[in-house]
Tab-separated table of C-alpha atoms in Angstrom:
chain	number	residue	atom	x	y	z
A	1	UNK	CA	0.000	0.000	0.000
A	2	UNK	CA	2.819	2.377	0.907
A	3	UNK	CA	4.302	1.765	-2.533
A	4	UNK	CA	1.222	3.267	-4.154
A	5	UNK	CA	1.732	6.367	-2.017
A	6	UNK	CA	5.299	6.758	-3.255
A	7	UNK	CA	4.187	6.295	-6.858
A	8	UNK	CA	1.568	9.008	-6.379
A	9	UNK	CA	4.143	11.410	-4.918
A	10	UNK	CA	6.270	10.727	-7.988
A	11	UNK	CA	3.341	11.306	-10.362
A	12	UNK	CA	2.688	14.667	-8.715
A	13	UNK	CA	6.371	15.611	-8.853
A	14	UNK	CA	6.667	14.526	-12.487
A	15	UNK	CA	3.677	16.620	-13.535
A	16	UNK	CA	5.068	19.657	-11.686
A	17	UNK	CA	8.488	19.267	-13.322
A	18	UNK	CA	6.970	18.976	-16.791
A	19	UNK	CA	4.427	21.790	-16.424
A	20	UNK	CA	6.926	24.151	-14.779
A	21	UNK	CA	9.203	23.587	-17.797
A	22	UNK	CA	12.044	22.786	-15.391
A	23	UNK	CA	12.452	19.641	-17.522
A	24	UNK	CA	13.085	21.747	-20.638
A	25	UNK	CA	16.640	21.968	-21.970
A	26	UNK	CA	15.804	25.495	-23.108
A	27	UNK	CA	14.924	26.675	-19.594
A	28	UNK	CA	18.264	25.417	-18.267
A	29	UNK	CA	20.124	27.245	-21.025
A	30	UNK	CA	18.147	30.432	-20.364
A	31	UNK	CA	18.900	30.139	-16.650
A	32	UNK	CA	22.659	29.971	-17.243
A	33	UNK	CA	22.324	32.954	-19.575
A	34	UNK	CA	20.559	34.895	-16.777
A	35	UNK	CA	17.876	35.732	-19.348
A	36	UNK	CA	14.904	34.846	-17.145
A	37	UNK	CA	13.880	34.733	-13.508
A	38	UNK	CA	11.777	31.607	-14.100
A	39	UNK	CA	14.169	28.876	-12.876
A	40	UNK	CA	15.519	31.041	-10.072
A	41	UNK	CA	11.946	31.716	-8.966
A	42	UNK	CA	11.150	27.986	-8.946
A	43	UNK	CA	14.224	27.003	-6.975
A	44	UNK	CA	14.158	30.076	-4.743
A	45	UNK	CA	10.510	29.703	-3.706
A	46	UNK	CA	10.912	25.927	-3.238
A	47	UNK	CA	13.942	26.621	-1.095
A	48	UNK	CA	12.370	29.298	1.120
A	49	UNK	CA	9.252	27.210	1.783
A	50	UNK	CA	11.381	24.075	2.111
A	51	UNK	CA	13.613	25.752	4.682
A	52	UNK	CA	10.611	26.952	6.728
A	53	UNK	CA	9.157	23.446	6.624
A	54	UNK	CA	12.441	21.713	7.483
A	55	UNK	CA	13.147	24.016	10.422
A	56	UNK	CA	9.578	23.529	11.657
A	57	UNK	CA	9.915	19.734	11.511
A	58	UNK	CA	13.205	19.877	13.408
A	59	UNK	CA	11.966	22.282	16.099
A	60	UNK	CA	8.528	20.743	16.638
A	61	UNK	CA	9.686	17.126	16.597
A	62	UNK	CA	6.761	16.275	14.322
A	63	UNK	CA	6.276	12.538	13.767
A	64	UNK	CA	5.916	10.968	10.322
A	65	UNK	CA	2.521	9.843	8.973
A	66	UNK	CA	3.435	6.386	10.266
A	67	UNK	CA	4.148	7.704	13.768
A	68	UNK	CA	7.923	7.319	13.468
A	69	UNK	CA	10.471	9.900	14.532
A	70	UNK	CA	11.621	12.028	11.571
A	71	UNK	CA	15.379	12.243	11.271
A	72	UNK	CA	16.880	14.692	8.813
A	73	UNK	CA	20.399	13.395	8.311
A	74	UNK	CA	23.039	16.123	7.900
A	75	UNK	CA	25.401	15.897	4.908
A	76	UNK	CA	28.869	14.489	5.548
A	77	UNK	CA	31.464	17.165	6.239
A	78	UNK	CA	33.914	18.011	3.489
A	79	UNK	CA	34.661	20.383	0.651
A	80	UNK	CA	36.459	18.629	-2.165
A	81	UNK	CA	33.773	16.139	-3.159
A	82	UNK	CA	31.084	18.824	-3.121
A	83	UNK	CA	33.148	21.301	-5.122
A	84	UNK	CA	34.496	18.919	-7.775
A	85	UNK	CA	31.408	16.734	-7.952
A	86	UNK	CA	29.246	19.843	-8.106
A	87	UNK	CA	31.210	21.367	-10.986
A	88	UNK	CA	31.135	18.097	-12.969
A	89	UNK	CA	27.399	17.834	-12.346
A	90	UNK	CA	26.872	21.439	-13.472
A	91	UNK	CA	28.769	20.835	-16.710
A	92	UNK	CA	26.526	17.873	-17.458
A	93	UNK	CA	23.342	19.636	-16.324
A	94	UNK	CA	23.901	22.449	-18.827
A	95	UNK	CA	24.998	20.125	-21.664
A	96	UNK	CA	22.226	17.536	-21.317
A	97	UNK	CA	19.794	20.216	-20.121
A	98	UNK	CA	18.424	17.864	-17.502
A	99	UNK	CA	19.220	16.715	-13.994
A	100	UNK	CA	18.079	13.258	-12.829
A	101	UNK	CA	14.447	14.150	-11.929
A	102	UNK	CA	13.694	15.740	-15.313
A	103	UNK	CA	15.394	12.812	-17.098
A	104	UNK	CA	12.693	10.483	-15.753
A	105	UNK	CA	10.012	13.035	-16.645
A	106	UNK	CA	11.287	13.171	-20.229
A	107	UNK	CA	11.264	9.373	-20.513
A	108	UNK	CA	7.559	9.491	-19.645
A	109	UNK	CA	6.987	12.398	-22.013
A	110	UNK	CA	8.339	10.210	-24.830
A	111	UNK	CA	11.578	12.003	-25.743
A	112	UNK	CA	13.397	8.728	-26.361
A	113	UNK	CA	16.941	10.105	-26.894
A	114	UNK	CA	16.887	11.008	-23.174
A	115	UNK	CA	17.343	7.253	-22.561
A	116	UNK	CA	20.885	7.640	-23.918
A	117	UNK	CA	21.471	10.417	-21.372
A	118	UNK	CA	19.892	8.410	-18.551
A	119	UNK	CA	21.813	5.226	-19.406
A	120	UNK	CA	25.014	7.209	-19.448
A	121	UNK	CA	24.126	8.775	-16.079
A	122	UNK	CA	23.719	5.300	-14.562
A	123	UNK	CA	27.091	4.366	-16.063
A	124	UNK	CA	28.534	7.575	-14.563
A	125	UNK	CA	27.213	6.573	-11.136
A	126	UNK	CA	28.808	3.138	-11.651
A	127	UNK	CA	32.159	4.744	-12.500
A	128	UNK	CA	31.957	6.853	-9.356
A	129	UNK	CA	31.483	3.686	-7.300
A	130	UNK	CA	34.413	2.110	-9.132
A	131	UNK	CA	36.798	5.035	-8.557
A	132	UNK	CA	35.427	6.209	-5.206
A	133	UNK	CA	38.414	5.091	-3.123
A	134	UNK	CA	40.871	6.838	-5.430
A	135	UNK	CA	39.015	10.156	-5.535
A	136	UNK	CA	39.616	12.962	-3.040
A	137	UNK	CA	36.572	13.560	-0.824
B	1	UNK	CA	-8.662	24.596	-16.806
B	2	UNK	CA	-6.831	27.083	-18.998
B	3	UNK	CA	-4.386	27.735	-16.153
B	4	UNK	CA	-3.627	24.010	-15.880
B	5	UNK	CA	-3.027	23.578	-19.611
B	6	UNK	CA	-0.750	26.607	-19.858
B	7	UNK	CA	2.832	26.423	-18.521
B	8	UNK	CA	2.836	26.793	-14.749
B	9	UNK	CA	4.473	29.973	-13.412
B	10	UNK	CA	7.385	29.758	-10.974
B	11	UNK	CA	5.298	30.879	-8.000
B	12	UNK	CA	3.055	27.860	-8.469
B	13	UNK	CA	5.747	25.337	-9.433
B	14	UNK	CA	8.285	26.215	-6.728
B	15	UNK	CA	5.852	25.811	-3.812
B	16	UNK	CA	4.591	22.522	-5.321
B	17	UNK	CA	8.170	21.213	-5.408
B	18	UNK	CA	8.517	22.214	-1.736
B	19	UNK	CA	5.271	20.331	-1.100
B	20	UNK	CA	6.719	17.218	-2.768
B	21	UNK	CA	9.698	17.391	-0.422
B	22	UNK	CA	7.446	17.998	2.597
B	23	UNK	CA	5.298	14.939	1.815
B	24	UNK	CA	8.383	12.725	1.443
B	25	UNK	CA	9.794	13.977	4.755
B	26	UNK	CA	6.442	13.360	6.434
B	27	UNK	CA	6.513	9.843	4.969
B	28	UNK	CA	9.826	9.435	6.809
B	29	UNK	CA	11.911	9.581	3.621
B	30	UNK	CA	14.023	12.189	1.896
B	31	UNK	CA	13.826	14.101	-1.326
B	32	UNK	CA	16.593	13.176	-3.759
B	33	UNK	CA	16.505	11.973	-7.338
B	34	UNK	CA	20.070	10.784	-7.960
B	35	UNK	CA	20.679	8.050	-5.349
B	36	UNK	CA	18.410	5.820	-7.448
B	37	UNK	CA	21.139	5.823	-10.142
B	38	UNK	CA	23.256	3.788	-7.692
B	39	UNK	CA	20.305	1.551	-6.871
B	40	UNK	CA	19.978	0.745	-10.600
B	41	UNK	CA	23.689	-0.167	-10.619
B	42	UNK	CA	23.173	-2.510	-7.663
B	43	UNK	CA	20.139	-4.097	-9.272
B	44	UNK	CA	22.038	-4.542	-12.527
B	45	UNK	CA	24.703	-6.600	-10.749
B	46	UNK	CA	27.381	-3.915	-10.258
B	47	UNK	CA	28.055	-5.454	-6.835
B	48	UNK	CA	29.924	-8.241	-8.634
B	49	UNK	CA	32.569	-5.729	-9.694
B	50	UNK	CA	32.512	-3.125	-6.944
B	51	UNK	CA	31.742	-3.764	-3.281
B	52	UNK	CA	30.213	-0.281	-3.017
B	53	UNK	CA	27.206	-1.563	-4.947
B	54	UNK	CA	26.789	-4.715	-2.831
B	55	UNK	CA	23.812	-3.411	-0.921
B	56	UNK	CA	20.361	-4.672	-0.135
B	57	UNK	CA	18.165	-2.688	-2.509
B	58	UNK	CA	14.966	-3.487	-0.606
B	59	UNK	CA	15.148	-0.462	1.741
B	60	UNK	CA	15.595	1.722	-1.350
B	61	UNK	CA	12.616	0.338	-3.205
B	62	UNK	CA	10.421	3.289	-2.145
B	63	UNK	CA	12.731	5.572	-4.133
B	64	UNK	CA	12.199	3.483	-7.268
B	65	UNK	CA	8.443	3.834	-6.755
B	66	UNK	CA	8.913	7.610	-6.754
B	67	UNK	CA	10.951	7.262	-9.981
B	68	UNK	CA	8.197	5.158	-11.566
B	69	UNK	CA	5.674	7.817	-10.575
B	70	UNK	CA	7.868	10.570	-12.007
B	71	UNK	CA	7.902	8.791	-15.368
B	72	UNK	CA	4.110	8.476	-15.263
B	73	UNK	CA	3.854	12.141	-14.243
B	74	UNK	CA	5.967	13.107	-17.257
B	75	UNK	CA	3.613	11.139	-19.507
B	76	UNK	CA	0.538	12.827	-18.032
B	77	UNK	CA	2.150	16.277	-18.113
B	78	UNK	CA	3.105	15.929	-21.766
B	79	UNK	CA	0.122	14.031	-23.162
B	80	UNK	CA	-2.826	15.073	-21.031
B	81	UNK	CA	-2.044	18.492	-19.566
B	82	UNK	CA	-0.149	20.221	-22.379
B	83	UNK	CA	-2.102	20.900	-25.595
B	84	UNK	CA	0.940	22.824	-26.778
B	85	UNK	CA	4.403	22.412	-25.324
B	86	UNK	CA	6.517	25.162	-26.859
B	87	UNK	CA	8.686	26.749	-24.201
B	88	UNK	CA	8.581	30.516	-24.522
B	89	UNK	CA	12.089	31.377	-23.399
B	90	UNK	CA	13.479	34.908	-23.473
B	91	UNK	CA	14.061	36.288	-27.002
B	92	UNK	CA	17.715	36.930	-26.226
B	93	UNK	CA	18.234	33.254	-25.433
B	94	UNK	CA	16.344	32.319	-28.612
B	95	UNK	CA	18.685	34.504	-30.661
B	96	UNK	CA	21.896	33.134	-29.148
B	97	UNK	CA	20.593	29.585	-29.625
B	98	UNK	CA	19.623	30.232	-33.261
B	99	UNK	CA	23.145	31.519	-33.849
B	100	UNK	CA	24.374	28.118	-32.565
B	101	UNK	CA	22.045	26.400	-35.063
B	102	UNK	CA	19.211	25.577	-32.641
B	103	UNK	CA	16.339	26.550	-34.923
B	104	UNK	CA	13.815	24.887	-32.614
B	105	UNK	CA	14.505	27.423	-29.831
B	106	UNK	CA	11.224	28.950	-28.680
B	107	UNK	CA	9.208	26.420	-30.690
B	108	UNK	CA	9.638	23.141	-28.853
B	109	UNK	CA	9.926	21.653	-25.370
B	110	UNK	CA	13.350	20.152	-26.101
B	111	UNK	CA	15.699	21.079	-28.961
B	112	UNK	CA	14.945	18.778	-31.888
B	113	UNK	CA	18.600	19.285	-32.856
B	114	UNK	CA	19.528	17.055	-29.871
B	115	UNK	CA	16.444	15.034	-28.953
B	116	UNK	CA	14.855	13.725	-32.128
B	117	UNK	CA	15.218	10.503	-34.084
B	118	UNK	CA	16.891	12.371	-36.966
B	119	UNK	CA	19.409	14.059	-34.689
B	120	UNK	CA	20.747	10.641	-33.685
B	121	UNK	CA	22.107	10.021	-37.171
B	122	UNK	CA	24.888	12.462	-36.254
B	123	UNK	CA	27.597	10.847	-34.070
B	124	UNK	CA	28.350	14.246	-32.539
B	125	UNK	CA	24.883	14.314	-30.961
B	126	UNK	CA	25.483	10.874	-29.441
B	127	UNK	CA	28.708	12.166	-27.888
B	128	UNK	CA	26.904	15.220	-26.460
B	129	UNK	CA	24.128	13.109	-24.926
B	130	UNK	CA	26.551	10.475	-23.583
B	131	UNK	CA	28.997	13.002	-22.107
B	132	UNK	CA	26.177	15.113	-20.632
B	133	UNK	CA	24.554	12.106	-18.982
B	134	UNK	CA	27.849	10.720	-17.718
B	135	UNK	CA	28.792	14.021	-16.065
B	136	UNK	CA	25.374	14.280	-14.418
B	137	UNK	CA	25.547	10.726	-13.015
B	138	UNK	CA	29.198	10.811	-11.986
B	139	UNK	CA	29.036	14.370	-10.654
B	140	UNK	CA	25.815	13.840	-8.712
B	141	UNK	CA	27.137	10.784	-6.910
B	142	UNK	CA	30.569	12.324	-6.303
B	143	UNK	CA	28.833	15.384	-4.830
B	144	UNK	CA	26.387	13.129	-2.951
B	145	UNK	CA	23.287	14.683	-4.465
B	146	UNK	CA	21.763	16.628	-7.324
B	147	UNK	CA	19.397	19.571	-7.676
B	148	UNK	CA	16.748	17.988	-5.443
B	149	UNK	CA	19.122	16.550	-2.833
B	150	UNK	CA	21.407	19.569	-2.488
B	151	UNK	CA	19.741	22.668	-3.987
B	152	UNK	CA	16.333	21.983	-2.420
B	153	UNK	CA	16.625	19.557	0.536
B	154	UNK	CA	20.217	20.257	1.560
B	155	UNK	CA	19.942	24.029	1.415
B	156	UNK	CA	16.548	23.824	3.147
B	157	UNK	CA	18.404	22.146	6.003
B	158	UNK	CA	21.037	24.955	5.860
B	159	UNK	CA	23.808	22.496	5.024
B	160	UNK	CA	27.167	24.086	4.108
B	161	UNK	CA	28.170	21.054	1.967
B	162	UNK	CA	25.040	21.595	-0.111
B	163	UNK	CA	25.897	25.260	-0.568
B	164	UNK	CA	29.336	24.288	-1.884
B	165	UNK	CA	27.748	21.730	-4.208
B	166	UNK	CA	25.185	24.228	-5.540
B	167	UNK	CA	27.890	26.831	-6.176
B	168	UNK	CA	29.709	24.050	-8.044
B	169	UNK	CA	26.553	23.299	-10.102
B	170	UNK	CA	26.473	26.916	-11.232
B	171	UNK	CA	30.196	27.193	-11.885
B	172	UNK	CA	29.965	24.087	-14.073
B	173	UNK	CA	26.801	25.231	-15.845
B	174	UNK	CA	28.152	28.708	-16.573
B	175	UNK	CA	31.435	27.328	-17.909
B	176	UNK	CA	29.515	24.919	-20.162
B	177	UNK	CA	27.097	27.486	-21.585
B	178	UNK	CA	29.486	30.435	-21.928
B	179	UNK	CA	32.801	28.750	-22.721
B	180	UNK	CA	32.157	25.243	-24.064
B	181	UNK	CA	28.985	25.844	-26.128
B	182	UNK	CA	30.733	28.347	-28.455
B	183	UNK	CA	33.382	25.668	-29.120
B	184	UNK	CA	31.049	22.760	-29.825
B	185	UNK	CA	27.988	24.375	-31.469
């Protein structure tokens, strides 16, 4: 039953990403050209409301729908992995015009060449796992 | 209904993305769309080559349900809720893209120069799609998260690592669009 709930959350998220045009290659290009407020407005408003919600959950000790304690795990400390990984991700985000969420949206929307991008992203994740010990973190 | 069929403005979309994150947190989970790339590796047998992928994928199955839903949501968004799907980007962006040979700028959801059956007859397009995807997958896992995990959830939790990652996302994106695009297009 819970699985259906997760699918529904995904359906909602997928519709939002498509209709907001955040899954459009053109919007990503326009964002990096600073030609529109659109993407900054999406991320900025999501972030402000998200921060209010997250701080509220942490301060109030709200329980999950299933009555469990909610733990928001902090990110591991470090700089190098976030800086280098972030830059590599940004290069790919602008080139492919899609981050992982929108890739799945575009599969559903029927833009089949995105499967090449997605397959390569899975391979990229595999290569990270392969080289992880040798990379600075 | 008009408002639903038209593109959704940022002040509707952004709060709905925050709502998605809030629901996942209230379900006891977290909002992140790139860890599933590793789960796919594990399911595909990557654990045979790399111990890192030798994990029980059962606790991560919920995330794959979200992915499945996202695909369905993309189908509904494109086929049911969008009678027309041209993305009306700024005219300045349209002009710079047309100068690069992207004639579909302003007239399509994705550039047909990259994402159409015909475009795939050009090996250069394959390289662009493969390199772009690889960098997204490798970079997201190296950085421990993507736009959802760092830019939305991580920054919402005021995490310094996420701030570094997001600055990195923008450094990379700006370098690609302003320095690499003029070389490759």
